[in-house]
Short mmCIF file of C-alpha atoms in Angstrom, two decimals:
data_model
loop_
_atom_site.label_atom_id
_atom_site.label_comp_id
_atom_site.label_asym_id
_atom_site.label_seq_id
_atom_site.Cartn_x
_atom_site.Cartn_y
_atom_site.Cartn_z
CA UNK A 1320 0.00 0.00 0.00
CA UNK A 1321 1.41 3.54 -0.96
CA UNK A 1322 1.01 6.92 0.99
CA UNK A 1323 -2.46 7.93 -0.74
CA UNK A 1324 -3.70 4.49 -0.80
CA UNK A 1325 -3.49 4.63 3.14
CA UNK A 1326 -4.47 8.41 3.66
CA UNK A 1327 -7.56 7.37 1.45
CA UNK A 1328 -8.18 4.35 3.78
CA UNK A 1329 -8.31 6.41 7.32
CA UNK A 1330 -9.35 9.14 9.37
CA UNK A 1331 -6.29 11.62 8.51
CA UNK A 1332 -4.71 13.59 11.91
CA UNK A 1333 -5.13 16.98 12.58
CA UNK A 1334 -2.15 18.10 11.18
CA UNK A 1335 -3.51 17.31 7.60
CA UNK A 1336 -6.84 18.56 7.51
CA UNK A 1337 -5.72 21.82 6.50
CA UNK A 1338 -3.76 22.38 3.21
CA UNK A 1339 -0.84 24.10 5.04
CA UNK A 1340 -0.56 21.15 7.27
CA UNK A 1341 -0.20 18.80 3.83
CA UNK A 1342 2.34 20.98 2.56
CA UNK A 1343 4.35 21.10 5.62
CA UNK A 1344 4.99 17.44 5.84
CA UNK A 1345 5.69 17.61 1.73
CA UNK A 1346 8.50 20.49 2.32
CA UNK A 1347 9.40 18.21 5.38
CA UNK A 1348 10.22 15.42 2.92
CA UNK A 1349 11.21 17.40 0.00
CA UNK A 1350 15.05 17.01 -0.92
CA UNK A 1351 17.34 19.73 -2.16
CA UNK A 1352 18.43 18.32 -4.99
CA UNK A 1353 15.33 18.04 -7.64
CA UNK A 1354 14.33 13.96 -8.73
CA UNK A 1355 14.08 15.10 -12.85
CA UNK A 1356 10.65 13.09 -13.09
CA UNK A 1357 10.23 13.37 -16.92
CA UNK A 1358 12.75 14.86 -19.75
CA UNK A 1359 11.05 15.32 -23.23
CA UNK A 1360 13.34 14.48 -26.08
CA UNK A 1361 10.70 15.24 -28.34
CA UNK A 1362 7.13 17.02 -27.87
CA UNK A 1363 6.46 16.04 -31.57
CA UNK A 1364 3.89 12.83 -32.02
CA UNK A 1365 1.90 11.19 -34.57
CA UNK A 1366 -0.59 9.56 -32.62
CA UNK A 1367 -3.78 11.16 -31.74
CA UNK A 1368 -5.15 9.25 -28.26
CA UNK A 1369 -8.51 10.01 -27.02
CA UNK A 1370 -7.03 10.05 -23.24
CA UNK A 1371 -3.85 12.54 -24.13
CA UNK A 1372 -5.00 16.31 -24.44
CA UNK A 1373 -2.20 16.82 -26.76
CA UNK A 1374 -3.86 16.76 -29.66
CA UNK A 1375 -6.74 18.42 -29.17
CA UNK A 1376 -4.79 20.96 -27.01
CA UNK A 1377 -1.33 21.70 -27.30
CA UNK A 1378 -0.06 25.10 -28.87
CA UNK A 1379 3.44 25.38 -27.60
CA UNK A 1380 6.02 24.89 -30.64
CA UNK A 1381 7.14 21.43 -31.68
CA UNK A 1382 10.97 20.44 -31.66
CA UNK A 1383 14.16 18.09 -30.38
CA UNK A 1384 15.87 18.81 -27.59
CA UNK A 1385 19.78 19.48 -28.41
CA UNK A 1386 21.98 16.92 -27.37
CA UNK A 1387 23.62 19.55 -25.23
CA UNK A 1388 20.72 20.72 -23.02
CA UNK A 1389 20.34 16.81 -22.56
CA UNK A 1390 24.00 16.48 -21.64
CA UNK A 1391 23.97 19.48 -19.43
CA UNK A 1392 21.33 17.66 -17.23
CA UNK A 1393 22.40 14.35 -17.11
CA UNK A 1394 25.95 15.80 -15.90
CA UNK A 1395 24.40 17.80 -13.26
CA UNK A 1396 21.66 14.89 -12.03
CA UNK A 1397 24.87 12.47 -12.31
CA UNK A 1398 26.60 14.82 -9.60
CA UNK A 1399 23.43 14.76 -6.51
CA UNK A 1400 23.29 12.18 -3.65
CA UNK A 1401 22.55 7.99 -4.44
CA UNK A 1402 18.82 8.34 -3.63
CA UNK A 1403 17.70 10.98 -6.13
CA UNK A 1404 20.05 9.29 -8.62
CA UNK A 1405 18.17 6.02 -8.38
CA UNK A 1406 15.43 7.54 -9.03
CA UNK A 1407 13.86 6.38 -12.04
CA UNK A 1408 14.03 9.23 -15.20
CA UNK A 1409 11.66 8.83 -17.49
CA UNK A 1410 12.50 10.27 -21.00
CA UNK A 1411 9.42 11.16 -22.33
CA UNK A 1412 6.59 13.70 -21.70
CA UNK A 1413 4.19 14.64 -24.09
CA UNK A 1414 5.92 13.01 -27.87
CA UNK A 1415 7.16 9.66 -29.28
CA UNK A 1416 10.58 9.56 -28.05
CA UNK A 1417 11.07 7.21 -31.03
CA UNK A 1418 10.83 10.35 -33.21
CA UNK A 1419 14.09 11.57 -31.75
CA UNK A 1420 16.76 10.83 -34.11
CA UNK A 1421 19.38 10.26 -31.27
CA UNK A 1422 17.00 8.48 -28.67
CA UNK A 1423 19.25 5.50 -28.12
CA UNK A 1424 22.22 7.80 -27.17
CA UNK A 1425 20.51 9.70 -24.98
CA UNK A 1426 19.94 6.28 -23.45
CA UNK A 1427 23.34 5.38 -23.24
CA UNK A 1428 24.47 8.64 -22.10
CA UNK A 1429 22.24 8.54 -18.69
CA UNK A 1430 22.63 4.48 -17.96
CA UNK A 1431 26.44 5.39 -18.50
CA UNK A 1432 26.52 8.29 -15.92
CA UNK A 1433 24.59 5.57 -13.50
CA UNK A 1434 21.46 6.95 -14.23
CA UNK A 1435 18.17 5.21 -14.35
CA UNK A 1436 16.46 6.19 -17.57
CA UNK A 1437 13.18 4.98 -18.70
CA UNK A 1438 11.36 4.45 -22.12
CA UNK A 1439 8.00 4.46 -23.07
CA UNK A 1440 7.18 4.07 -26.88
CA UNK A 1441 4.16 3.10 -29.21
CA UNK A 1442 5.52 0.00 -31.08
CA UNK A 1443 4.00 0.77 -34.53
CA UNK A 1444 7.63 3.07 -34.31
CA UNK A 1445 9.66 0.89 -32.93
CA UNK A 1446 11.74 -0.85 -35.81
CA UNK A 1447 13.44 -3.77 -34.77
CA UNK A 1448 17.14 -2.20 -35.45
CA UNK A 1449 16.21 0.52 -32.86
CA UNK A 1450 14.96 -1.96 -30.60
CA UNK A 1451 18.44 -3.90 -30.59
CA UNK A 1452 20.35 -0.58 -30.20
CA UNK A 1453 17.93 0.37 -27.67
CA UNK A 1454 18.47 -2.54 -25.62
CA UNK A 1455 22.10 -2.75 -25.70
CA UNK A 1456 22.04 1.11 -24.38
CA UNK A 1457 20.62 -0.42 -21.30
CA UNK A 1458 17.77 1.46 -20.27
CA UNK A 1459 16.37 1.47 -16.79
CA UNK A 1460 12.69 0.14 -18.13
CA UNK A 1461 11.81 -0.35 -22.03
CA UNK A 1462 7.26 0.34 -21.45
CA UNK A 1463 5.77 -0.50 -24.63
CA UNK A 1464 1.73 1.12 -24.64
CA UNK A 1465 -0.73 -1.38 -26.24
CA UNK A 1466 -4.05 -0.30 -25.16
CA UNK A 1467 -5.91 -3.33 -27.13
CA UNK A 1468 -5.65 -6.21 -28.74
CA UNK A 1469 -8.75 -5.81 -31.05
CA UNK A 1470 -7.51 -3.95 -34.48
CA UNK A 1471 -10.44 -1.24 -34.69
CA UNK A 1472 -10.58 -0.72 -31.13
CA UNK A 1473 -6.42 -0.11 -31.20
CA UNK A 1474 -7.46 2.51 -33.72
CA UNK A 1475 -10.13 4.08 -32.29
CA UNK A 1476 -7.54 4.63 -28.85
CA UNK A 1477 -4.58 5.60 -30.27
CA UNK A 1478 -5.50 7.14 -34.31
CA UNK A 1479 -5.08 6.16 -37.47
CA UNK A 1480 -1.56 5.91 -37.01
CA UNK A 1481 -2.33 2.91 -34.85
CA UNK A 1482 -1.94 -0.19 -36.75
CA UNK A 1483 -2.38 -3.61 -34.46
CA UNK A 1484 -0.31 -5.80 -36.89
CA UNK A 1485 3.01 -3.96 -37.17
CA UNK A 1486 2.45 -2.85 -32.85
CA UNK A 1487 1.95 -6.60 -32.14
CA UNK A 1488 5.15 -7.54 -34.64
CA UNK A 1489 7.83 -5.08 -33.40
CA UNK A 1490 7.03 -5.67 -29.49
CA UNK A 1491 7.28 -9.71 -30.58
CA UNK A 1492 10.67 -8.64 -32.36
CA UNK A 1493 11.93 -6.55 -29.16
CA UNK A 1494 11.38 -9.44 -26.78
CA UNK A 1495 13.13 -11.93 -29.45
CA UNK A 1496 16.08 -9.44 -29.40
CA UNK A 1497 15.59 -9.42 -25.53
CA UNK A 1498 15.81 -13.21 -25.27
CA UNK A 1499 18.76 -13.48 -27.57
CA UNK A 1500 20.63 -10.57 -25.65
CA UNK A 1501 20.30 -12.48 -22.32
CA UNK A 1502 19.19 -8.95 -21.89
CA UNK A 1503 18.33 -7.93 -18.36
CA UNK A 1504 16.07 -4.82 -19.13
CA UNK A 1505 12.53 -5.39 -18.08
CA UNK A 1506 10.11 -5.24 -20.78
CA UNK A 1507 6.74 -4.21 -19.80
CA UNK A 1508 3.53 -4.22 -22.24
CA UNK A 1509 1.43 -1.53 -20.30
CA UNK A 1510 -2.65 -1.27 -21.25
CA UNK A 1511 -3.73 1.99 -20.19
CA UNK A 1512 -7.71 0.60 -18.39
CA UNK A 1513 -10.47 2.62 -19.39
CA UNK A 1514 -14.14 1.85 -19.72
CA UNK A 1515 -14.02 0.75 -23.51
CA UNK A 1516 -11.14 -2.22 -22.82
CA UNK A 1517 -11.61 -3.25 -19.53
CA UNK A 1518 -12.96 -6.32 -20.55
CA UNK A 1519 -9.72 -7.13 -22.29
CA UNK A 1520 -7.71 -7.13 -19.25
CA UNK A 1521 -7.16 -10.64 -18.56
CA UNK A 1522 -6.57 -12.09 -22.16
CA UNK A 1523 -4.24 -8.93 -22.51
CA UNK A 1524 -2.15 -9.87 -19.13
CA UNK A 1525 -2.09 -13.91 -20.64
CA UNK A 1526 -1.15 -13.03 -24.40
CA UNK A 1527 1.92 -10.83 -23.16
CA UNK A 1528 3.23 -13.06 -20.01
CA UNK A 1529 3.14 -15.96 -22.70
CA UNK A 1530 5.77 -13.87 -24.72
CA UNK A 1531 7.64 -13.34 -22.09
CA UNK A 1532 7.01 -9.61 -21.34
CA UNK A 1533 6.01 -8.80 -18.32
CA UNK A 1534 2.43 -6.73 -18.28
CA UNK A 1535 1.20 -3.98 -16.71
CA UNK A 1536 -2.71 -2.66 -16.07
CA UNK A 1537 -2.53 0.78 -15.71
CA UNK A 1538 -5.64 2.72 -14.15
CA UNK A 1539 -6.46 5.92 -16.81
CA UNK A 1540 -6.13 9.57 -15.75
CA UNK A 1541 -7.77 12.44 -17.19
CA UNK A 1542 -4.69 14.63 -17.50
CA UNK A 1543 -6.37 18.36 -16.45
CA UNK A 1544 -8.71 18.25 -19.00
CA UNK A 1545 -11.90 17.41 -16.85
CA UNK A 1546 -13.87 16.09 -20.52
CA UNK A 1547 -11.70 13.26 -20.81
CA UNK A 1548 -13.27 12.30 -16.56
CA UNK A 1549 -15.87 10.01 -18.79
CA UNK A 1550 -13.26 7.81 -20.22
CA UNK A 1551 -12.57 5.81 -17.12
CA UNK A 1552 -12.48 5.67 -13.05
CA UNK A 1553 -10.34 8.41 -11.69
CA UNK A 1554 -8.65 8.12 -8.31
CA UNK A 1555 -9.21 11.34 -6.12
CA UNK A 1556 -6.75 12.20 -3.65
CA UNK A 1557 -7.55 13.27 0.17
CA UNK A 1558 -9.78 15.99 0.98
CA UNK A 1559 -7.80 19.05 2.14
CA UNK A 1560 -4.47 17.59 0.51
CA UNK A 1561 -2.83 19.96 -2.36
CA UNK A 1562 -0.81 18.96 -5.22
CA UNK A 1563 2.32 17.22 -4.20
CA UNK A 1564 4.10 16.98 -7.28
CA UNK A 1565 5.41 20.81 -6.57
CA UNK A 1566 7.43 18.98 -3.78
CA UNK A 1567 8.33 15.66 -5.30
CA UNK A 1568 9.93 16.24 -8.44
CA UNK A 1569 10.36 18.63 -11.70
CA UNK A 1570 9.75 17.89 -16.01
CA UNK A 1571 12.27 19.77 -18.81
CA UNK A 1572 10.07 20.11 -22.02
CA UNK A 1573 12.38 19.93 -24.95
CA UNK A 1574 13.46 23.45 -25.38
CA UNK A 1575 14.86 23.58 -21.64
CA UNK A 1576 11.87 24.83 -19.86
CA UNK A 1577 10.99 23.49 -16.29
CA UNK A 1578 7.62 22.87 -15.41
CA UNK A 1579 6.44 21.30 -12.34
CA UNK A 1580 4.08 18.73 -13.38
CA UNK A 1581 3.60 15.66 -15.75
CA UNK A 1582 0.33 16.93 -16.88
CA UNK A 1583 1.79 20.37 -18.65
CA UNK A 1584 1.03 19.97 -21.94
CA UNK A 1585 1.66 23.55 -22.88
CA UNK A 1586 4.43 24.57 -20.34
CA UNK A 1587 1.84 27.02 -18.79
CA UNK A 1588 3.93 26.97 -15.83
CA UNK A 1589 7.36 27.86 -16.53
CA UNK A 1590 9.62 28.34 -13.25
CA UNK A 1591 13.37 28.53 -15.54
CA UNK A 1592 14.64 26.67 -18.49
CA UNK A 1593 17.94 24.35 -17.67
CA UNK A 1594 19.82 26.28 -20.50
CA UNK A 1595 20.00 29.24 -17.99
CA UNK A 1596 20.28 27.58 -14.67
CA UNK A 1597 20.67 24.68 -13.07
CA UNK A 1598 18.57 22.22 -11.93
CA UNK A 1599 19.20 22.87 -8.40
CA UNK A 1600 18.63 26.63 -8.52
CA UNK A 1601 15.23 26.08 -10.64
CA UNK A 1602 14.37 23.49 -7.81
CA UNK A 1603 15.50 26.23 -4.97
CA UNK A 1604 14.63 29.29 -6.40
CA UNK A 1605 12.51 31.70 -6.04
CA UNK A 1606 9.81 31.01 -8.50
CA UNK A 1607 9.70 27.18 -7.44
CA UNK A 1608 8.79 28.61 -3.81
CA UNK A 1609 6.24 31.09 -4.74
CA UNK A 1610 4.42 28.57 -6.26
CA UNK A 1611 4.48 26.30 -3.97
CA UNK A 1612 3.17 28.68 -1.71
CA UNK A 1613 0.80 29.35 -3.41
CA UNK A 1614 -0.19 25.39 -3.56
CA UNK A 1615 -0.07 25.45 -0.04
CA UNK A 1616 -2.66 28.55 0.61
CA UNK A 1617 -5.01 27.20 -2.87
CA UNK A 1618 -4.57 30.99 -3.66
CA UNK A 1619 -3.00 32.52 -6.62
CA UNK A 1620 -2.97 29.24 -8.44
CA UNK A 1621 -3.22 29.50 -12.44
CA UNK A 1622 -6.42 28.79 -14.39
CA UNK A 1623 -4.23 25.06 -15.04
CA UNK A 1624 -3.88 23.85 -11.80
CA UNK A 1625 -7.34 24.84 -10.68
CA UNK A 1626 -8.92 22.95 -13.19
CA UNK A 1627 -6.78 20.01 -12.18
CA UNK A 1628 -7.56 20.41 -8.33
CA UNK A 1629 -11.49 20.53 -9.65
CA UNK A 1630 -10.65 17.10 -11.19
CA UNK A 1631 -8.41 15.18 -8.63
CA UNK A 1632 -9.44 16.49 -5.46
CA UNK A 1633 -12.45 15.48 -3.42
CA UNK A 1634 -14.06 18.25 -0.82
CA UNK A 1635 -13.95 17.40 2.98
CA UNK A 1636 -17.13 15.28 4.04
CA UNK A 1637 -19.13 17.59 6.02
CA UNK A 1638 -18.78 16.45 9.45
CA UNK A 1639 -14.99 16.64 9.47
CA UNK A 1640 -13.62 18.52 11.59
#
């Protein structure tokens, strides 16, 4: 059971029924080096999903991130202490990392400095040539997203770039280069569970094992974009609790901006761009703790995060006290 799982399950203590109490036991916890949660090779993507608002949503420019910036951060991140480098790094955010043309040595480059890096592709992209390179870079994790096993329904997920046979085909043709690698990356086939392909959760998890990947069930979320709530179940978090990722880690979109959060598509919030500063200042500075402030009070927050509170965050039952 995780943190949330057991706030959800019991009566929480005085000290968190107030969202300054929450955010004193986050800054209590919160390190001074920054865990780098998400960098974005690439925000470009030719998928259109009916769960991702990127589509439908995104107006910031498209681009690759220079090998430098991505240099420039794994050098720093490959300096802090052993428990934010194990930390896993996951290098996408909102793009096909496959799209990238030097994905696979921006790979080696963090397992090399002892870093933990993790992929997660759509395997329509995923020739098998990249997959062997891939794999002998040594990622942390190789996630490969199959959302169904049913060729219209694939389609109707993911877009008309979404094509079952080829998917199905290169993740066989990664785990066959896996097997003959005596590779010891973990390969995980990951179905994103939403109303429409629930009921293919089972023969999903038995198709996959049976190939030797190992399989993953992951509970949808509606991003910020409160429409997309009718796609699945979504998971609220405590009443009175604010958003901890402010605390917990930071994202660098492809052109060097930080952002705080997984979920920002557009880079609405911008608190420094890694071409600039470091990591460590971003995570320290000024801006970072303004916001966080601001978290912590529910005041001040941008028109982005309050529409994400309205979708995560249940209201305090009326007879708390």
């Amino acid at each position: 059971m995780d943190f949330l799982d057991w706030a959800r399950s019991r009566k929480l203590p005085s000290a968190l029924q107030s969202r300054e109490g929450w955010a004193q036991l986050f800054e209590h916890y919160r390190s001074e080096e920054p865990h780098v949660h998400q960098i974005e090779p690439t925000n470009a993507c030719p998928y259109s999903c009916i769960m991702c608002p990127r589509e439908s949503s995104m107006s910031r420019g498209r681009g690759l991130m220079d090998m430098e910036v991505f240099r420039k951060i794994v050098d720093e991140v490959a300096t802090y202490s052993p428990a934010i480098r194990e930390k896993e790094i996951e290098l996408f955010h909102f793009g096909e990392s496959l799209l990238h043309p030097r994905l696979t040595e921006m790979v080696g480059m963090a397992s090399s400095a002892g870093l933990r890096p993790v992929l997660s592709i759509n395997p329509v992209d995923l020739a098998p040539e990249t997959a062997i390179r891939l794999l002998q870079n040594r990622p942390y994790r190789i996630i490969v997203s199959l959302d169904s096993m049913k060729a219209d329904r694939f389609r109707q997920i993911r877009g008309r770039h979404a094509k079952l046979d080829i998917a199905i085909r290169n993740t066989e043709a990664l785990l066959e280069a896996h097997a003959r690698q005596g590779s010891k990356v973990p390969v995980v086939v990951r179905m994103i569970v939403m109303h429409m392909n629930r009921d293919e959760t089972e023969d999903f998890r038995q198709f996959w094992e049976e190939r030797g990947a190992q399989v993953e069930l992951r509970e949808f979320f509606p991003w910020s974009r409160k429409e997309l709530e009718e796609l699945g179940k979504v998971e609220k978090y405590p009443p009175y609790m604010p958003c901890p990722f402010p605390w917990q880690y930071l994202v660098v979109q492809w052109n060097g901006d930080v952002v705080a959060c997984c979920r920002d598509y557009n880079g609405t919030l911008k608190l420094g761009n890694v071409r600039e500063q470091s990591l460590k200042d971003i995570w320290n500075g000024t801006a970072y703790r303004r916001f966080r402030e601001s978290m912590a009070s529910g005041q001040g927050l941008c028109e982005f995060c309050t529409e994400c509170l309205d979708i995560y965050y249940q209201e305090p039952a009326s007879n708390s006290s």
